[in-house]
Amino acid sequence: MSKRLEAGGGRREYLQPVMAGALAAIVGYASTFTLVLAALTATGASPQQAGSGLMSVCIAIGILNIVVSARVKLPVSFAWSTPGVAFILTVGEPVGGFPAVAGAFLVAAALIVLTGLIKPLARLIAAIPAPLANGMLAGMLFTLCLAPISAVAEMPGLALPILLAWVIGLRFAKRYAVPIAVVVTGIVLATTTHLPAGALDGSWPSLVPVVPVFTLDAILRIGLPLYVVTMASQNLPGLAVMKANGYELKPAPLFIITGIASAATAFFGGHSSNLAAITAAICAGPEAHPEKARRWPAPVSAGVVYLLLAPGASLAAAFIAASPPLLIQAVAGLALLSSLAAALSGALVVEETRLPAALTFITTASGITIIGVGAPFWGLVAGICMMVVLRFGIRLDPGTTGN
């Protein structure tokens, strides 16, 4: 009898991180898969090649999430580069067409691998002050955490049941509040989403090989900027998310394996795989599990969902595209509220670094993009600059007062 109870308790212990990981994958996929398809098409990919690119990246990040998290027993999450996709969408078709784009993807992947091999570069990227890391994480989460309120204002009939389910869960089963909200969201979508006629016409995506071609135009316009954007707007914030949640990672091996995965997907039209940032907060935060050591199944669950989504991308795309995006963002915002509170607390707890952390938060939350690099990077730059100025001023004070 006692063994049965222990087995039941073990299953319940895994339910929370598994649900969190599934949510992370669904949010990550649903929020940007159309952007991936649009970006690849804009650079000259055929519909079959664009579908192949999406499918290949889903497979790559699915395998990375499962293998790495299960091996190191840490909630290390991987995703595709959303800022990178947004950048690709703006560059147009280069000389050499989509094969040249695949060549540029390979160049960006090779540079990421080199970053992992040249250890001083990896250590430099990992050396982020904890208050600034928390400030950047809070800025990244802030807009998404507003989504539940926006959803209630715009679609109260759909959003209120989800919010009420979450509140009731907090009151009577705090650990399962977010999973309850996810289940209610699924019920709401299943009963209200109507697929348009012909939405499921056409075949499922398949892997279509692309022979890379290397052109200077594509390397300069796509390869090098994609590397910078991926490192500054994905890998660096991804490390910051993990640090803010109390996990110290060795970045070099992670850069190497994500670079290798990105190189593999480039041969099928995929752009890049990297550390997750926003969705990593779902898997590594307290909502995945109160105990840090028990959160690692969340990325494993996310990886399984990505692998399930890969061959059925057309079906998932049709269903999610017909669903209100704000509703999906709303349930993600509910899941991230605890992470936002913890990040703000960690950012502001030390008085000496409070202003730099606040500046990091504000700059990151602003959502600005300068020379193709997103707000998280500039938030970190702003915070570090202020920290240097303040510390320089502190060192001068004793000397000036003594005179």
Coordinates of N, CA and C in Angstrom, one line a residue, residues 67-189:
V67 N 17.5 15.6 -24.6 CA 18.8 15.0 -24.3 C 19.6 15.8 -23.3
V68 N 19.7 17.1 -23.4 CA 20.5 17.9 -22.5 C 19.9 17.9 -21.1
S69 N 18.6 18.2 -21.0 CA 18.0 18.3 -19.7 C 18.0 17.0 -19.0
A70 N 17.8 15.9 -19.7 CA 17.8 14.6 -19.1 C 19.2 14.2 -18.6
R71 N 20.2 14.6 -19.3 CA 21.5 14.3 -19.0 C 22.1 15.1 -17.8
V72 N 21.9 16.4 -17.8 CA 22.5 17.2 -16.8 C 21.5 17.4 -15.6
K73 N 20.3 17.0 -15.7 CA 19.3 17.2 -14.7 C 19.1 18.6 -14.3
L74 N 19.1 19.5 -15.3 CA 18.8 20.9 -15.1 C 17.8 21.4 -16.1
P75 N 17.0 22.3 -15.8 CA 16.0 22.8 -16.8 C 16.5 23.7 -17.9
V76 N 17.4 23.1 -18.7 CA 18.0 23.9 -19.8 C 17.1 23.8 -21.0
S77 N 16.6 25.0 -21.4 CA 15.6 25.0 -22.5 C 16.2 25.6 -23.8
F78 N 15.8 25.1 -24.9 CA 16.2 25.5 -26.2 C 15.0 25.9 -27.1
A79 N 15.3 26.8 -28.0 CA 14.2 27.3 -28.9 C 14.9 27.9 -30.1
W80 N 14.0 28.3 -31.1 CA 14.6 29.0 -32.2 C 14.7 30.5 -31.9
S81 N 15.5 31.1 -32.8 CA 15.8 32.6 -32.5 C 14.7 33.4 -33.1
T82 N 13.8 33.9 -32.3 CA 12.7 34.7 -32.7 C 13.2 36.1 -33.2
P83 N 14.2 36.7 -32.5 CA 14.7 38.0 -33.0 C 15.5 37.7 -34.3
G84 N 16.1 36.6 -34.4 CA 16.8 36.2 -35.7 C 15.8 36.1 -36.8
V85 N 14.7 35.5 -36.6 CA 13.6 35.4 -37.6 C 13.1 36.8 -38.0
A86 N 12.9 37.6 -37.0 CA 12.4 38.9 -37.3 C 13.4 39.7 -38.1
F87 N 14.7 39.5 -37.9 CA 15.7 40.2 -38.7 C 15.7 39.6 -40.1
I88 N 15.6 38.3 -40.3 CA 15.6 37.7 -41.6 C 14.5 38.2 -42.4
L89 N 13.4 38.4 -41.8 CA 12.2 38.9 -42.5 C 12.4 40.2 -43.2
T90 N 13.4 41.0 -42.7 CA 13.6 42.4 -43.3 C 14.7 42.4 -44.4
V91 N 15.4 41.4 -44.6 CA 16.6 41.5 -45.5 C 16.3 41.2 -46.9
G92 N 15.2 40.4 -47.2 CA 14.9 40.1 -48.6 C 15.7 39.0 -49.1
E93 N 15.5 38.6 -50.4 CA 16.3 37.5 -51.0 C 17.6 38.0 -51.5
P94 N 18.7 37.3 -51.1 CA 20.1 37.7 -51.4 C 20.5 37.2 -52.8
V95 N 21.6 37.6 -53.3 CA 22.2 37.0 -54.5 C 22.5 35.5 -54.2
G96 N 22.0 34.7 -55.1 CA 22.1 33.3 -54.9 C 20.9 32.6 -54.4
G97 N 19.8 33.3 -54.1 CA 18.6 32.8 -53.7 C 18.6 32.0 -52.3
F98 N 17.7 31.1 -52.1 CA 17.6 30.4 -50.9 C 18.8 29.5 -50.6
P99 N 19.5 28.9 -51.5 CA 20.7 28.2 -51.2 C 21.8 29.1 -50.6
A100 N 21.8 30.3 -51.0 CA 22.8 31.3 -50.4 C 22.4 31.6 -49.0
V101 N 21.1 31.6 -48.7 CA 20.6 31.8 -47.4 C 21.0 30.7 -46.5
A102 N 20.9 29.4 -47.0 CA 21.3 28.3 -46.2 C 22.8 28.3 -45.9
G103 N 23.6 28.8 -46.9 CA 25.0 29.0 -46.6 C 25.3 30.1 -45.5
A104 N 24.5 31.1 -45.5 CA 24.6 32.1 -44.5 C 24.2 31.6 -43.1
F105 N 23.2 30.7 -43.1 CA 22.8 30.0 -41.8 C 24.0 29.2 -41.3
L106 N 24.7 28.5 -42.2 CA 25.9 27.7 -41.8 C 27.0 28.6 -41.3
V107 N 27.2 29.7 -41.8 CA 28.2 30.6 -41.3 C 27.9 31.1 -39.9
A108 N 26.6 31.5 -39.7 CA 26.2 31.9 -38.4 C 26.4 30.8 -37.4
A109 N 26.1 29.5 -37.8 CA 26.2 28.4 -36.9 C 27.7 28.1 -36.5
A110 N 28.6 28.3 -37.5 CA 30.0 28.1 -37.3 C 30.5 29.1 -36.3
L111 N 30.1 30.3 -36.4 CA 30.5 31.4 -35.5 C 30.0 31.1 -34.1
I112 N 28.9 30.5 -33.9 CA 28.4 30.2 -32.6 C 29.2 29.1 -32.0
V113 N 29.6 28.1 -32.8 CA 30.5 27.0 -32.3 C 31.8 27.6 -31.9
L114 N 32.4 28.5 -32.7 CA 33.7 29.2 -32.4 C 33.6 29.9 -31.0
T115 N 32.4 30.5 -30.8 CA 32.2 31.2 -29.5 C 32.3 30.3 -28.3
G116 N 31.8 29.0 -28.5 CA 32.0 28.0 -27.5 C 33.4 27.5 -27.3
L117 N 34.1 27.4 -28.4 CA 35.4 26.9 -28.4 C 36.5 27.9 -27.8
I118 N 36.2 29.2 -28.1 CA 37.1 30.2 -27.6 C 36.6 30.6 -26.2
K119 N 37.1 30.0 -25.2 CA 36.6 30.1 -23.8 C 36.5 31.5 -23.2
P120 N 37.5 32.4 -23.5 CA 37.3 33.7 -22.9 C 36.0 34.4 -23.4
L121 N 35.7 34.1 -24.7 CA 34.4 34.7 -25.2 C 33.2 34.2 -24.5
A122 N 33.2 32.9 -24.2 CA 32.1 32.3 -23.5 C 32.0 32.8 -22.1
R123 N 33.2 32.9 -21.4 CA 33.2 33.4 -20.0 C 32.7 34.8 -20.0
L124 N 33.1 35.6 -21.0 CA 32.7 37.0 -21.0 C 31.2 37.2 -21.1
I125 N 30.6 36.3 -21.9 CA 29.1 36.4 -22.1 C 28.4 35.9 -20.8
A126 N 29.1 34.9 -20.1 CA 28.4 34.4 -18.9 C 28.6 35.3 -17.7
A127 N 29.5 36.2 -17.7 CA 29.8 37.1 -16.5 C 28.9 38.2 -16.4
I128 N 27.6 37.9 -16.1 CA 26.6 38.9 -16.0 C 26.3 39.1 -14.5
P129 N 26.3 40.4 -14.0 CA 26.0 40.6 -12.6 C 24.5 40.1 -12.3
A130 N 24.3 39.5 -11.2 CA 23.0 38.9 -10.9 C 21.9 39.9 -10.9
P131 N 22.1 41.1 -10.2 CA 21.0 42.1 -10.2 C 20.6 42.5 -11.6
L132 N 21.6 42.7 -12.5 CA 21.3 43.1 -13.9 C 20.6 41.9 -14.6
A133 N 21.0 40.7 -14.3 CA 20.4 39.5 -15.0 C 18.9 39.5 -14.6
N134 N 18.6 39.7 -13.3 CA 17.2 39.7 -12.8 C 16.5 40.9 -13.5
G135 N 17.1 42.1 -13.6 CA 16.4 43.2 -14.2 C 16.1 43.0 -15.6
M136 N 17.0 42.3 -16.4 CA 16.8 42.0 -17.8 C 15.6 41.0 -17.9
L137 N 15.7 40.0 -17.0 CA 14.6 39.0 -17.0 C 13.2 39.6 -16.8
A138 N 13.2 40.5 -15.8 CA 11.9 41.1 -15.4 C 11.4 42.0 -16.6
G139 N 12.3 42.6 -17.3 CA 11.9 43.4 -18.4 C 11.4 42.6 -19.5
M140 N 12.0 41.4 -19.7 CA 11.5 40.5 -20.8 C 10.1 39.9 -20.4
L141 N 9.9 39.7 -19.2 CA 8.6 39.1 -18.7 C 7.5 40.1 -18.6
F142 N 7.8 41.4 -18.4 CA 6.8 42.4 -18.1 C 5.6 42.4 -19.1
T143 N 6.0 42.6 -20.4 CA 4.9 42.8 -21.4 C 4.0 41.5 -21.4
L144 N 4.6 40.3 -21.4 CA 3.8 39.1 -21.5 C 3.0 39.0 -20.2
C145 N 3.4 39.4 -19.1 CA 2.6 39.3 -17.9 C 1.4 40.3 -17.9
L146 N 1.4 41.3 -18.8 CA 0.3 42.2 -19.0 C -0.8 41.5 -19.8
A147 N -0.5 40.4 -20.5 CA -1.4 39.8 -21.4 C -2.7 39.3 -20.8
P148 N -2.7 38.7 -19.6 CA -4.0 38.3 -19.0 C -4.9 39.5 -18.8
I149 N -4.4 40.6 -18.4 CA -5.3 41.8 -18.2 C -5.8 42.3 -19.5
S150 N -4.9 42.3 -20.5 CA -5.4 42.8 -21.8 C -6.4 41.8 -22.4
A151 N -6.2 40.5 -22.2 CA -7.2 39.5 -22.7 C -8.6 39.7 -22.0
V152 N -8.6 40.0 -20.7 CA -9.9 40.2 -20.0 C -10.6 41.4 -20.6
A153 N -9.8 42.4 -20.9 CA -10.4 43.6 -21.4 C -11.0 43.4 -22.8
E154 N -10.2 42.7 -23.7 CA -10.6 42.5 -25.1 C -11.6 41.4 -25.3
M155 N -11.4 40.3 -24.6 CA -12.3 39.1 -24.8 C -12.6 38.5 -23.5
P156 N -13.5 39.2 -22.7 CA -13.8 38.7 -21.3 C -14.4 37.3 -21.3
G157 N -15.3 37.0 -22.3 CA -16.0 35.7 -22.3 C -15.0 34.6 -22.4
L158 N -13.9 34.8 -23.0 CA -12.9 33.7 -23.2 C -11.8 33.7 -22.1
A159 N -11.4 34.9 -21.7 CA -10.3 35.0 -20.8 C -10.7 34.9 -19.3
L160 N -11.9 35.4 -19.0 CA -12.3 35.3 -17.6 C -12.3 33.9 -17.0
P161 N -12.9 32.9 -17.7 CA -12.9 31.5 -17.2 C -11.4 31.0 -16.9
I162 N -10.5 31.4 -17.7 CA -9.1 31.0 -17.5 C -8.5 31.7 -16.3
L163 N -8.8 33.0 -16.2 CA -8.3 33.7 -15.0 C -8.9 33.2 -13.7
L164 N -10.2 33.0 -13.7 CA -10.9 32.5 -12.5 C -10.4 31.1 -12.2
A165 N -10.1 30.2 -13.2 CA -9.6 28.9 -12.9 C -8.2 29.0 -12.2
W166 N -7.4 29.9 -12.7 CA -6.1 30.2 -12.1 C -6.2 30.7 -10.6
V167 N -7.1 31.6 -10.4 CA -7.3 32.1 -9.0 C -7.8 31.1 -8.1
I168 N -8.7 30.3 -8.5 CA -9.3 29.2 -7.7 C -8.1 28.2 -7.4
G169 N -7.3 27.9 -8.4 CA -6.2 27.0 -8.2 C -5.2 27.5 -7.2
L170 N -5.0 28.8 -7.3 CA -4.1 29.5 -6.3 C -4.6 29.3 -4.9
R171 N -5.9 29.4 -4.7 CA -6.5 29.3 -3.4 C -6.5 27.9 -2.8
F172 N -6.8 26.9 -3.7 CA -7.0 25.5 -3.2 C -5.9 24.6 -3.5
A173 N -5.2 24.8 -4.6 CA -4.1 23.9 -5.0 C -3.0 24.8 -5.7
K174 N -2.3 25.5 -5.0 CA -1.4 26.5 -5.5 C -0.4 25.9 -6.5
R175 N 0.1 24.8 -6.2 CA 1.1 24.1 -7.1 C 0.5 23.8 -8.5
Y176 N -0.8 23.6 -8.6 CA -1.4 23.2 -9.8 C -2.2 24.3 -10.4
A177 N -2.0 25.6 -10.0 CA -2.8 26.7 -10.5 C -2.6 26.8 -12.0
V178 N -1.4 26.8 -12.4 CA -1.1 27.0 -13.9 C -1.6 25.8 -14.7
P179 N -1.3 24.6 -14.3 CA -1.8 23.5 -15.1 C -3.3 23.5 -15.2
I180 N -4.0 23.9 -14.1 CA -5.5 24.0 -14.2 C -5.9 25.1 -15.3
A181 N -5.2 26.2 -15.3 CA -5.4 27.3 -16.2 C -5.2 26.8 -17.7
V182 N -4.1 25.9 -17.8 CA -3.8 25.4 -19.2 C -4.9 24.5 -19.6
V183 N -5.4 23.6 -18.7 CA -6.5 22.7 -19.1 C -7.8 23.5 -19.5
V184 N -8.1 24.5 -18.7 CA -9.3 25.3 -19.1 C -9.1 26.1 -20.4
T185 N -7.8 26.5 -20.6 CA -7.5 27.2 -21.9 C -7.8 26.2 -23.1
G186 N -7.3 25.0 -22.9 CA -7.6 24.0 -24.0 C -9.0 23.7 -24.2
I187 N -9.8 23.7 -23.1 CA -11.3 23.5 -23.3 C -11.9 24.7 -24.0
V188 N -11.5 25.9 -23.6 CA -12.0 27.1 -24.2 C -11.7 27.1 -25.7
L189 N -10.4 26.8 -26.1 CA -10.1 26.8 -27.5 C -10.8 25.7 -28.3

